[in-house]
Amino acid sequence: MKEIKRSEQLGAARVGIGGPVGSGKTALIEQMLPAFKSINISIAVITNDLVTAEDADRIRRSGLIDPERVIAVEAGACPHTVIREDPTLNITAADELEIKFPDLDLILIESGGDNLASTFSLDLVDWWMFVIDVAGGDDIPRKRGPGCLQSDLLVINKQDLAPYVGVDLDRMLLESQESRSGKPVIVTNCRAQMGIDKIVDLIVEEVLLL
């Protein structure tokens, strides 16, 4: 990927990352951080957990980002609430990051682990992805949850586990594509960095408009 510098006249884009518990949202962020850094995208992260800062602490300890660029939001209730019904806490956190780091190009907002009905308010994000994994079952696309159908990008993670959990990955991918009416689906394996560049390139093209 070529080196990129966003115009300083633009505010930071806000991208949501939702999906069930254990689907690999935090691992995905950990892989995207160095990819964005390599193309000079200035980035920050907001995590959402129920009553802890577990995911934020994990990212801060990773060494992949300045810990000051990571904010934890504690939802204290259903994770839907702070990304959809009343996203005030997340909007405030994003505004604080933009004030503290005026050079920001992109803020990643990770939802707390949720079910297939999870969606992001467009008052909070410009664009959002939904992360599922093969261990959750290849019937997820057929359940046609709002997260899978309405997200700008559907990520099918943990591709490497498919043979071990009896999942027909080709069928899962085909049914995902059919249910999403042409909106993108990307298969990933975070441990092997598979598919990460495709996600980064899509965000650069569709969100950062570079």
CSV table of C-alpha atoms in Angstrom, one decimal:
chain,number,residue,atom,x,y,z
A,1,MET,CA,0.0,0.0,0.0
A,2,LYS,CA,1.2,3.5,-0.8
A,3,GLU,CA,2.0,6.0,1.9
A,4,ILE,CA,-1.0,8.4,2.5
A,5,LYS,CA,-1.4,11.7,4.3
A,6,ARG,CA,-5.0,12.9,4.9
A,7,SER,CA,-5.9,16.6,4.5
A,8,GLU,CA,-5.6,18.3,7.9
A,9,GLN,CA,-8.8,20.2,7.0
A,10,LEU,CA,-10.9,17.1,7.5
A,11,GLY,CA,-12.2,15.9,10.9
A,12,ALA,CA,-11.6,12.4,12.0
A,13,ALA,CA,-13.7,9.7,10.4
A,14,ARG,CA,-15.5,7.4,12.9
A,15,VAL,CA,-15.8,3.7,12.1
A,16,GLY,CA,-17.7,1.2,14.3
A,17,ILE,CA,-16.7,-2.4,14.9
A,18,GLY,CA,-19.5,-4.6,16.2
A,19,GLY,CA,-20.1,-8.3,16.7
A,20,PRO,CA,-20.7,-11.1,19.2
A,21,VAL,CA,-18.5,-11.8,22.1
A,22,GLY,CA,-15.3,-13.7,21.0
A,23,SER,CA,-15.7,-13.0,17.3
A,24,GLY,CA,-12.3,-11.3,17.3
A,25,LYS,CA,-13.1,-7.5,17.2
A,26,THR,CA,-10.1,-6.6,19.4
A,27,ALA,CA,-7.7,-8.9,17.6
A,28,LEU,CA,-8.9,-7.2,14.3
A,29,ILE,CA,-8.1,-3.8,15.7
A,30,GLU,CA,-4.6,-5.0,16.8
A,31,GLN,CA,-3.9,-6.0,13.2
A,32,MET,CA,-5.3,-2.9,11.7
A,33,LEU,CA,-3.3,-0.5,13.8
A,34,PRO,CA,0.1,-1.2,12.3
A,35,ALA,CA,-1.5,-1.3,8.8
A,36,PHE,CA,-2.9,2.2,9.2
A,37,LYS,CA,0.3,3.4,10.8
A,38,SER,CA,2.3,2.2,7.7
A,39,ILE,CA,0.3,4.5,5.5
A,40,ASN,CA,0.5,7.5,7.8
A,41,ILE,CA,-3.1,7.4,9.0
A,42,SER,CA,-3.4,9.0,12.5
A,43,ILE,CA,-5.7,6.8,14.6
A,44,ALA,CA,-7.3,6.4,18.0
A,45,VAL,CA,-9.5,3.7,19.5
A,46,ILE,CA,-12.6,3.7,21.7
A,47,THR,CA,-13.6,0.4,23.3
A,48,ASN,CA,-17.0,-0.5,25.0
A,49,ASP,CA,-17.3,-3.1,27.7
A,50,LEU,CA,-20.1,-3.6,30.2
A,51,VAL,CA,-18.3,-2.7,33.5
A,52,THR,CA,-14.6,-3.0,32.7
A,53,ALA,CA,-11.8,-1.5,30.6
A,54,GLU,CA,-10.5,-5.0,29.6
A,55,ASP,CA,-10.3,-4.4,25.9
A,56,ALA,CA,-8.9,-0.9,26.2
A,57,ASP,CA,-6.2,-2.1,28.6
A,58,ARG,CA,-5.3,-4.9,26.2
A,59,ILE,CA,-4.8,-2.5,23.3
A,60,ARG,CA,-2.9,0.0,25.5
A,61,ARG,CA,-0.5,-2.8,26.6
A,62,SER,CA,0.0,-4.0,23.0
A,63,GLY,CA,2.6,-1.4,22.2
A,64,LEU,CA,0.8,-0.8,18.8
A,65,ILE,CA,-0.6,2.7,19.7
A,66,ASP,CA,0.1,5.5,22.2
A,67,PRO,CA,-2.0,4.5,25.3
A,68,GLU,CA,-3.3,8.0,25.5
A,69,ARG,CA,-5.1,7.5,22.2
A,70,VAL,CA,-7.3,4.7,23.7
A,71,ILE,CA,-10.4,5.5,25.7
A,72,ALA,CA,-12.6,2.9,27.5
A,73,VAL,CA,-16.4,3.4,27.7
A,74,GLU,CA,-18.2,1.3,30.3
A,75,ALA,CA,-21.8,0.8,29.0
A,76,GLY,CA,-23.2,-0.4,32.3
A,77,ALA,CA,-26.1,-2.0,30.4
A,78,CYS,CA,-26.9,-3.7,27.1
A,79,PRO,CA,-24.1,-2.8,24.6
A,80,HIS,CA,-26.8,-1.7,22.1
A,81,THR,CA,-27.5,1.3,24.3
A,82,VAL,CA,-24.3,3.2,24.0
A,83,ILE,CA,-23.8,2.6,20.2
A,84,ARG,CA,-27.4,2.9,19.1
A,85,GLU,CA,-30.1,4.1,21.5
A,86,ASP,CA,-28.1,6.8,23.3
A,87,PRO,CA,-24.5,7.0,21.9
A,88,THR,CA,-23.7,10.1,23.9
A,89,LEU,CA,-20.9,8.5,25.9
A,90,ASN,CA,-19.1,7.4,22.7
A,91,ILE,CA,-19.7,10.7,20.9
A,92,THR,CA,-18.2,12.5,23.9
A,93,ALA,CA,-15.2,10.2,24.0
A,94,ALA,CA,-14.6,10.7,20.3
A,95,ASP,CA,-14.9,14.5,20.6
A,96,GLU,CA,-12.3,14.4,23.5
A,97,LEU,CA,-9.9,12.5,21.3
A,98,GLU,CA,-10.3,14.9,18.5
A,99,ILE,CA,-9.6,17.8,20.8
A,100,LYS,CA,-6.6,16.1,22.4
A,101,PHE,CA,-5.1,14.9,19.1
A,102,PRO,CA,-6.0,17.4,16.3
A,103,ASP,CA,-4.1,15.4,13.7
A,104,LEU,CA,-6.5,12.4,14.0
A,105,ASP,CA,-7.7,10.9,10.7
A,106,LEU,CA,-9.7,7.9,12.1
A,107,ILE,CA,-11.3,6.8,15.3
A,108,LEU,CA,-12.2,3.1,15.6
A,109,ILE,CA,-15.1,2.5,18.0
A,110,GLU,CA,-15.4,-1.1,19.2
A,111,SER,CA,-18.7,-2.2,20.5
A,112,GLY,CA,-19.1,-4.4,23.5
A,113,GLY,CA,-19.8,-8.0,22.6
A,114,ASP,CA,-23.4,-8.3,21.4
A,115,ASN,CA,-25.9,-10.3,19.4
A,116,LEU,CA,-26.8,-10.3,15.8
A,117,ALA,CA,-29.2,-7.4,16.3
A,118,SER,CA,-26.4,-5.0,17.1
A,119,THR,CA,-26.2,-1.9,14.9
A,120,PHE,CA,-24.6,1.5,15.2
A,121,SER,CA,-26.3,4.9,15.2
A,122,LEU,CA,-25.2,7.1,12.3
A,123,ASP,CA,-25.1,9.9,14.8
A,124,LEU,CA,-22.0,8.1,16.1
A,125,VAL,CA,-20.2,6.6,13.1
A,126,ASP,CA,-19.7,7.3,9.5
A,127,TRP,CA,-19.4,3.7,8.5
A,128,TRP,CA,-19.4,0.4,10.4
A,129,MET,CA,-18.5,-3.3,10.1
A,130,PHE,CA,-19.9,-6.4,11.8
A,131,VAL,CA,-17.6,-9.2,12.8
A,132,ILE,CA,-18.7,-12.8,13.0
A,133,ASP,CA,-16.6,-15.9,13.2
A,134,VAL,CA,-16.8,-19.4,11.8
A,135,ALA,CA,-17.0,-21.0,15.3
A,136,GLY,CA,-20.3,-19.2,15.8
A,137,GLY,CA,-21.8,-21.5,13.1
A,138,ASP,CA,-22.3,-21.3,9.3
A,139,ASP,CA,-26.0,-20.6,9.8
A,140,ILE,CA,-25.4,-17.0,11.0
A,141,PRO,CA,-25.9,-15.6,7.5
A,142,ARG,CA,-29.2,-17.4,7.2
A,143,LYS,CA,-30.5,-15.9,10.4
A,144,ARG,CA,-30.3,-12.5,8.7
A,145,GLY,CA,-29.7,-10.4,11.8
A,146,PRO,CA,-29.5,-6.6,11.3
A,147,GLY,CA,-25.8,-6.6,12.1
A,148,CYS,CA,-25.1,-8.9,9.2
A,149,LEU,CA,-27.5,-7.3,6.8
A,150,GLN,CA,-27.1,-3.5,7.5
A,151,SER,CA,-23.4,-3.1,8.2
A,152,ASP,CA,-21.2,-1.5,5.5
A,153,LEU,CA,-18.9,-4.5,5.8
A,154,LEU,CA,-19.4,-8.0,7.1
A,155,VAL,CA,-16.2,-9.7,8.3
A,156,ILE,CA,-16.1,-13.5,8.6
A,157,ASN,CA,-13.2,-14.1,11.0
A,158,LYS,CA,-11.2,-17.2,12.2
A,159,GLN,CA,-11.2,-18.7,8.7
A,160,ASP,CA,-8.6,-21.2,9.9
A,161,LEU,CA,-11.0,-22.8,12.4
A,162,ALA,CA,-13.6,-23.9,9.8
A,163,PRO,CA,-12.3,-27.5,9.3
A,164,TYR,CA,-12.2,-28.0,13.1
A,165,VAL,CA,-15.8,-26.8,13.8
A,166,GLY,CA,-17.5,-28.5,10.9
A,167,VAL,CA,-18.2,-25.3,9.0
A,168,ASP,CA,-18.5,-25.1,5.2
A,169,LEU,CA,-16.8,-21.7,4.7
A,170,ASP,CA,-17.5,-21.5,1.0
A,171,ARG,CA,-21.2,-21.9,1.7
A,172,MET,CA,-21.1,-19.4,4.6
A,173,LEU,CA,-19.4,-16.9,2.4
A,174,LEU,CA,-21.8,-17.4,-0.5
A,175,GLU,CA,-24.9,-17.1,1.8
A,176,SER,CA,-23.4,-14.0,3.3
A,177,GLN,CA,-22.9,-12.4,-0.1
A,178,GLU,CA,-26.4,-13.3,-1.2
A,179,SER,CA,-28.1,-11.9,1.9
A,180,ARG,CA,-26.2,-8.6,1.7
A,181,SER,CA,-27.2,-7.6,-1.8
A,182,GLY,CA,-23.8,-6.8,-3.1
A,183,LYS,CA,-22.4,-5.1,0.0
A,184,PRO,CA,-18.8,-6.3,0.8
A,185,VAL,CA,-17.9,-9.4,2.8
A,186,ILE,CA,-14.3,-10.1,3.7
A,187,VAL,CA,-12.9,-13.4,5.2
A,188,THR,CA,-10.1,-12.9,7.7
A,189,ASN,CA,-7.7,-14.8,9.9
A,190,CYS,CA,-6.2,-12.3,12.3
A,191,ARG,CA,-3.5,-14.6,13.5
A,192,ALA,CA,-2.2,-14.9,10.0
A,193,GLN,CA,-3.0,-11.3,9.1
A,194,MET,CA,-5.2,-12.7,6.3
A,195,GLY,CA,-7.7,-10.2,4.9
A,196,ILE,CA,-6.5,-7.2,7.0
A,197,ASP,CA,-5.1,-5.2,4.1
A,198,LYS,CA,-8.5,-5.7,2.3
A,199,ILE,CA,-10.3,-4.1,5.2
A,200,VAL,CA,-7.8,-1.3,5.5
A,201,ASP,CA,-8.0,-0.6,1.8
A,202,LEU,CA,-11.8,-0.5,1.9
A,203,ILE,CA,-11.8,2.0,4.8
A,204,VAL,CA,-9.2,4.1,3.0
A,205,GLU,CA,-11.4,4.1,-0.2
A,206,GLU,CA,-14.9,4.4,1.2
A,207,VAL,CA,-14.4,6.3,4.5
A,208,LEU,CA,-11.2,8.3,4.2
A,209,LEU,CA,-11.9,8.9,0.5
A,210,LEU,CA,-8.3,8.6,-0.5
